[in-house]
């Protein structure tokens, strides 16, 4: 693909025709989405895995019906669907990603309609997976159908079956089937838009590491009356150590970590308070814009502590105590560099000479898109065609392991992280839902994007 920055390579008539075509397709897209969302394809071990097989097969059948060559692959994990159809000679190849597994529904009592019976209320379709990410699968199918018989690009579709449990076999799938997935542009439809009527491209994700820190002060527990005073206990030492990870303002105090700059979007304290449920009178912590604190600066949270429970505790100086720490990293920080920085901090700040051990429990790199160039130009133009407004660049504070995996495997490909969600979608929660009006725009944008990428000058 050339570097031509032009976005007027597709006529307004061509865009209008695609918009009308997608509009006509939406009733059947809706029927197929509901059928997928009725399959309780929860990938977590404790759930019936024949349902994950069933959703892989249903996805494969939908793609086969559009004329794609389809296979279901398993590399020690859940079934993934890989499908392909050639484009015109010399046209670029676009890989479209989604996942067909879902989160557990949680307690049915928290749902206003059954989680696996898709139900429309007030323009939204409620159900587990109705948004995350079965709507991603159907957005890809809508784009394929809009171009049925005359695809402007080659298309490979990859629908994973274990995204919700961490994509553990994805590296093996990429190793063994990576050539089938190679593409000039990759569309990962598993994120969110900024607001109703405001499309977004997700251009940064934070990385993460998780560690367990263990503090030991004694070789056995001893009477807190006989020895308390001069002899330090491990819980107090651990708490002092954990407290060193932030300064008084609440900024991360670990030296040597990167910080990124977040996009300049409106997100005020009132909205954060409402969305997070922060109690009145409790301060926000840290400094810098709120979005930089969520998207591009590191954060540290203690997520668990091993120590005697309140109910079972006795008057003892506890000899050893552990905490699990979750740290989020700037999008371009290498995860193991973040680990080394935190480990050094914890060892250097051992209170009272206590023994401190640090173990790495989990890790994952973030993602910082090179969000420029012809593919991004055409993606932004396609979003503008569909919504009538320019998309914004957003970050996501969490980590999506597969994005980093694709970025590492295909460094030459332009990676677009798009999505069907909006801030009310409640993916992973009770009453997950899809905004149907926005969903049609998502489908239009993807159909237009394929046309635009097919119209790029070849070179
Ligand atoms: Zn998802």
mmCIF file with all atom_site columns, N, CA, C and O in Angstrom, residues 205-207 258-260 296 329-335 337 365-368:
data_model
loop_
_atom_site.group_PDB
_atom_site.id
_atom_site.type_symbol
_atom_site.label_atom_id
_atom_site.label_alt_id
_atom_site.label_comp_id
_atom_site.label_asym_id
_atom_site.label_entity_id
_atom_site.label_seq_id
_atom_site.pdbx_PDB_ins_code
_atom_site.Cartn_x
_atom_site.Cartn_y
_atom_site.Cartn_z
_atom_site.occupancy
_atom_site.B_iso_or_equiv
_atom_site.pdbx_formal_charge
_atom_site.auth_seq_id
_atom_site.auth_comp_id
_atom_site.auth_asym_id
_atom_site.auth_atom_id
_atom_site.pdbx_PDB_model_num
ATOM 1  N N  . UNK A 1 205 ? -3.274 0.559  25.063 1.00 0.00 ? 205 UNK A N  1
ATOM 2  C CA . UNK A 1 205 ? -3.700 -0.320 26.158 1.00 0.00 ? 205 UNK A CA 1
ATOM 3  C C  . UNK A 1 205 ? -2.543 -0.371 27.147 1.00 0.00 ? 205 UNK A C  1
ATOM 4  O O  . UNK A 1 205 ? -1.385 -0.377 26.741 1.00 0.00 ? 205 UNK A O  1
ATOM 5  N N  . UNK A 1 206 ? -2.863 -0.405 28.432 1.00 0.00 ? 206 UNK A N  1
ATOM 6  C CA . UNK A 1 206 ? -1.769 -0.538 29.397 1.00 0.00 ? 206 UNK A CA 1
ATOM 7  C C  . UNK A 1 206 ? -1.316 -1.999 29.502 1.00 0.00 ? 206 UNK A C  1
ATOM 8  O O  . UNK A 1 206 ? -2.085 -2.932 29.295 1.00 0.00 ? 206 UNK A O  1
ATOM 9  N N  . UNK A 1 207 ? -0.059 -2.166 29.848 1.00 0.00 ? 207 UNK A N  1
ATOM 10 C CA . UNK A 1 207 ? 0.463  -3.497 30.164 1.00 0.00 ? 207 UNK A CA 1
ATOM 11 C C  . UNK A 1 207 ? 0.200  -3.803 31.626 1.00 0.00 ? 207 UNK A C  1
ATOM 12 O O  . UNK A 1 207 ? -0.313 -2.966 32.378 1.00 0.00 ? 207 UNK A O  1
ATOM 13 N N  . UNK A 1 258 ? 7.903  4.204  33.029 1.00 0.00 ? 258 UNK A N  1
ATOM 14 C CA . UNK A 1 258 ? 7.498  5.134  31.977 1.00 0.00 ? 258 UNK A CA 1
ATOM 15 C C  . UNK A 1 258 ? 6.096  5.696  32.271 1.00 0.00 ? 258 UNK A C  1
ATOM 16 O O  . UNK A 1 258 ? 5.298  5.068  32.969 1.00 0.00 ? 258 UNK A O  1
ATOM 17 N N  . UNK A 1 259 ? 5.838  6.871  31.685 1.00 0.00 ? 259 UNK A N  1
ATOM 18 C CA . UNK A 1 259 ? 4.496  7.461  31.726 1.00 0.00 ? 259 UNK A CA 1
ATOM 19 C C  . UNK A 1 259 ? 4.177  7.939  30.326 1.00 0.00 ? 259 UNK A C  1
ATOM 20 O O  . UNK A 1 259 ? 5.003  8.573  29.683 1.00 0.00 ? 259 UNK A O  1
ATOM 21 N N  . UNK A 1 260 ? 2.968  7.666  29.853 1.00 0.00 ? 260 UNK A N  1
ATOM 22 C CA . UNK A 1 260 ? 2.562  8.147  28.537 1.00 0.00 ? 260 UNK A CA 1
ATOM 23 C C  . UNK A 1 260 ? 1.619  9.327  28.663 1.00 0.00 ? 260 UNK A C  1
ATOM 24 O O  . UNK A 1 260 ? 1.195  9.686  29.756 1.00 0.00 ? 260 UNK A O  1
ATOM 25 N N  . UNK A 1 296 ? -2.552 5.891  30.637 1.00 0.00 ? 296 UNK A N  1
ATOM 26 C CA . UNK A 1 296 ? -1.159 5.935  30.170 1.00 0.00 ? 296 UNK A CA 1
ATOM 27 C C  . UNK A 1 296 ? -0.117 6.025  31.275 1.00 0.00 ? 296 UNK A C  1
ATOM 28 O O  . UNK A 1 296 ? 1.075  5.930  30.990 1.00 0.00 ? 296 UNK A O  1
ATOM 29 N N  . UNK A 1 329 ? 0.917  -0.801 33.590 1.00 0.00 ? 329 UNK A N  1
ATOM 30 C CA . UNK A 1 329 ? 2.107  -0.128 33.054 1.00 0.00 ? 329 UNK A CA 1
ATOM 31 C C  . UNK A 1 329 ? 1.754  0.772  31.887 1.00 0.00 ? 329 UNK A C  1
ATOM 32 O O  . UNK A 1 329 ? 0.782  0.523  31.164 1.00 0.00 ? 329 UNK A O  1
ATOM 33 N N  . UNK A 1 330 ? 2.570  1.799  31.685 1.00 0.00 ? 330 UNK A N  1
ATOM 34 C CA . UNK A 1 330 ? 2.404  2.656  30.510 1.00 0.00 ? 330 UNK A CA 1
ATOM 35 C C  . UNK A 1 330 ? 2.396  1.777  29.254 1.00 0.00 ? 330 UNK A C  1
ATOM 36 O O  . UNK A 1 330 ? 3.057  0.745  29.208 1.00 0.00 ? 330 UNK A O  1
ATOM 37 N N  . UNK A 1 331 ? 1.609  2.195  28.221 1.00 0.00 ? 331 UNK A N  1
ATOM 38 C CA . UNK A 1 331 ? 1.424  1.341  27.040 1.00 0.00 ? 331 UNK A CA 1
ATOM 39 C C  . UNK A 1 331 ? 2.723  0.859  26.399 1.00 0.00 ? 331 UNK A C  1
ATOM 40 O O  . UNK A 1 331 ? 2.785  -0.259 25.890 1.00 0.00 ? 331 UNK A O  1
ATOM 41 N N  . UNK A 1 332 ? 3.778  1.679  26.435 1.00 0.00 ? 332 UNK A N  1
ATOM 42 C CA . UNK A 1 332 ? 5.009  1.268  25.745 1.00 0.00 ? 332 UNK A CA 1
ATOM 43 C C  . UNK A 1 332 ? 6.085  0.756  26.703 1.00 0.00 ? 332 UNK A C  1
ATOM 44 O O  . UNK A 1 332 ? 7.240  0.615  26.316 1.00 0.00 ? 332 UNK A O  1
ATOM 45 N N  . UNK A 1 333 ? 5.705  0.474  27.947 1.00 0.00 ? 333 UNK A N  1
ATOM 46 C CA . UNK A 1 333 ? 6.679  -0.104 28.890 1.00 0.00 ? 333 UNK A CA 1
ATOM 47 C C  . UNK A 1 333 ? 6.788  -1.611 28.651 1.00 0.00 ? 333 UNK A C  1
ATOM 48 O O  . UNK A 1 333 ? 5.768  -2.305 28.575 1.00 0.00 ? 333 UNK A O  1
ATOM 49 N N  . UNK A 1 334 ? 7.993  -2.136 28.547 1.00 0.00 ? 334 UNK A N  1
ATOM 50 C CA . UNK A 1 334 ? 8.174  -3.587 28.441 1.00 0.00 ? 334 UNK A CA 1
ATOM 51 C C  . UNK A 1 334 ? 7.818  -4.191 29.796 1.00 0.00 ? 334 UNK A C  1
ATOM 52 O O  . UNK A 1 334 ? 8.305  -3.737 30.835 1.00 0.00 ? 334 UNK A O  1
ATOM 53 N N  . UNK A 1 335 ? 6.977  -5.224 29.790 1.00 0.00 ? 335 UNK A N  1
ATOM 54 C CA . UNK A 1 335 ? 6.421  -5.708 31.064 1.00 0.00 ? 335 UNK A CA 1
ATOM 55 C C  . UNK A 1 335 ? 7.497  -6.127 32.072 1.00 0.00 ? 335 UNK A C  1
ATOM 56 O O  . UNK A 1 335 ? 7.395  -5.813 33.264 1.00 0.00 ? 335 UNK A O  1
ATOM 57 N N  . UNK A 1 337 ? 10.515 -4.992 32.350 1.00 0.00 ? 337 UNK A N  1
ATOM 58 C CA . UNK A 1 337 ? 11.167 -3.798 32.912 1.00 0.00 ? 337 UNK A CA 1
ATOM 59 C C  . UNK A 1 337 ? 10.340 -3.259 34.075 1.00 0.00 ? 337 UNK A C  1
ATOM 60 O O  . UNK A 1 337 ? 10.880 -2.828 35.105 1.00 0.00 ? 337 UNK A O  1
ATOM 61 N N  . UNK A 1 365 ? 2.262  -7.455 27.981 1.00 0.00 ? 365 UNK A N  1
ATOM 62 C CA . UNK A 1 365 ? 2.649  -6.164 27.434 1.00 0.00 ? 365 UNK A CA 1
ATOM 63 C C  . UNK A 1 365 ? 1.430  -5.338 27.044 1.00 0.00 ? 365 UNK A C  1
ATOM 64 O O  . UNK A 1 365 ? 0.380  -5.876 26.706 1.00 0.00 ? 365 UNK A O  1
ATOM 65 N N  . UNK A 1 366 ? 1.588  -4.045 27.093 1.00 0.00 ? 366 UNK A N  1
ATOM 66 C CA . UNK A 1 366 ? 0.551  -3.135 26.627 1.00 0.00 ? 366 UNK A CA 1
ATOM 67 C C  . UNK A 1 366 ? 0.627  -2.976 25.117 1.00 0.00 ? 366 UNK A C  1
ATOM 68 O O  . UNK A 1 366 ? 1.238  -3.805 24.410 1.00 0.00 ? 366 UNK A O  1
ATOM 69 N N  . UNK A 1 367 ? 0.030  -1.917 24.629 1.00 0.00 ? 367 UNK A N  1
ATOM 70 C CA . UNK A 1 367 ? -0.027 -1.689 23.185 1.00 0.00 ? 367 UNK A CA 1
ATOM 71 C C  . UNK A 1 367 ? -0.101 -0.191 22.947 1.00 0.00 ? 367 UNK A C  1
ATOM 72 O O  . UNK A 1 367 ? -0.871 0.516  23.598 1.00 0.00 ? 367 UNK A O  1
ATOM 73 N N  . UNK A 1 368 ? 0.745  0.271  22.068 1.00 0.00 ? 368 UNK A N  1
ATOM 74 C CA . UNK A 1 368 ? 0.680  1.670  21.644 1.00 0.00 ? 368 UNK A CA 1
ATOM 75 C C  . UNK A 1 368 ? 0.726  1.656  20.123 1.00 0.00 ? 368 UNK A C  1
ATOM 76 O O  . UNK A 1 368 ? 1.754  1.364  19.522 1.00 0.00 ? 368 UNK A O  1
#
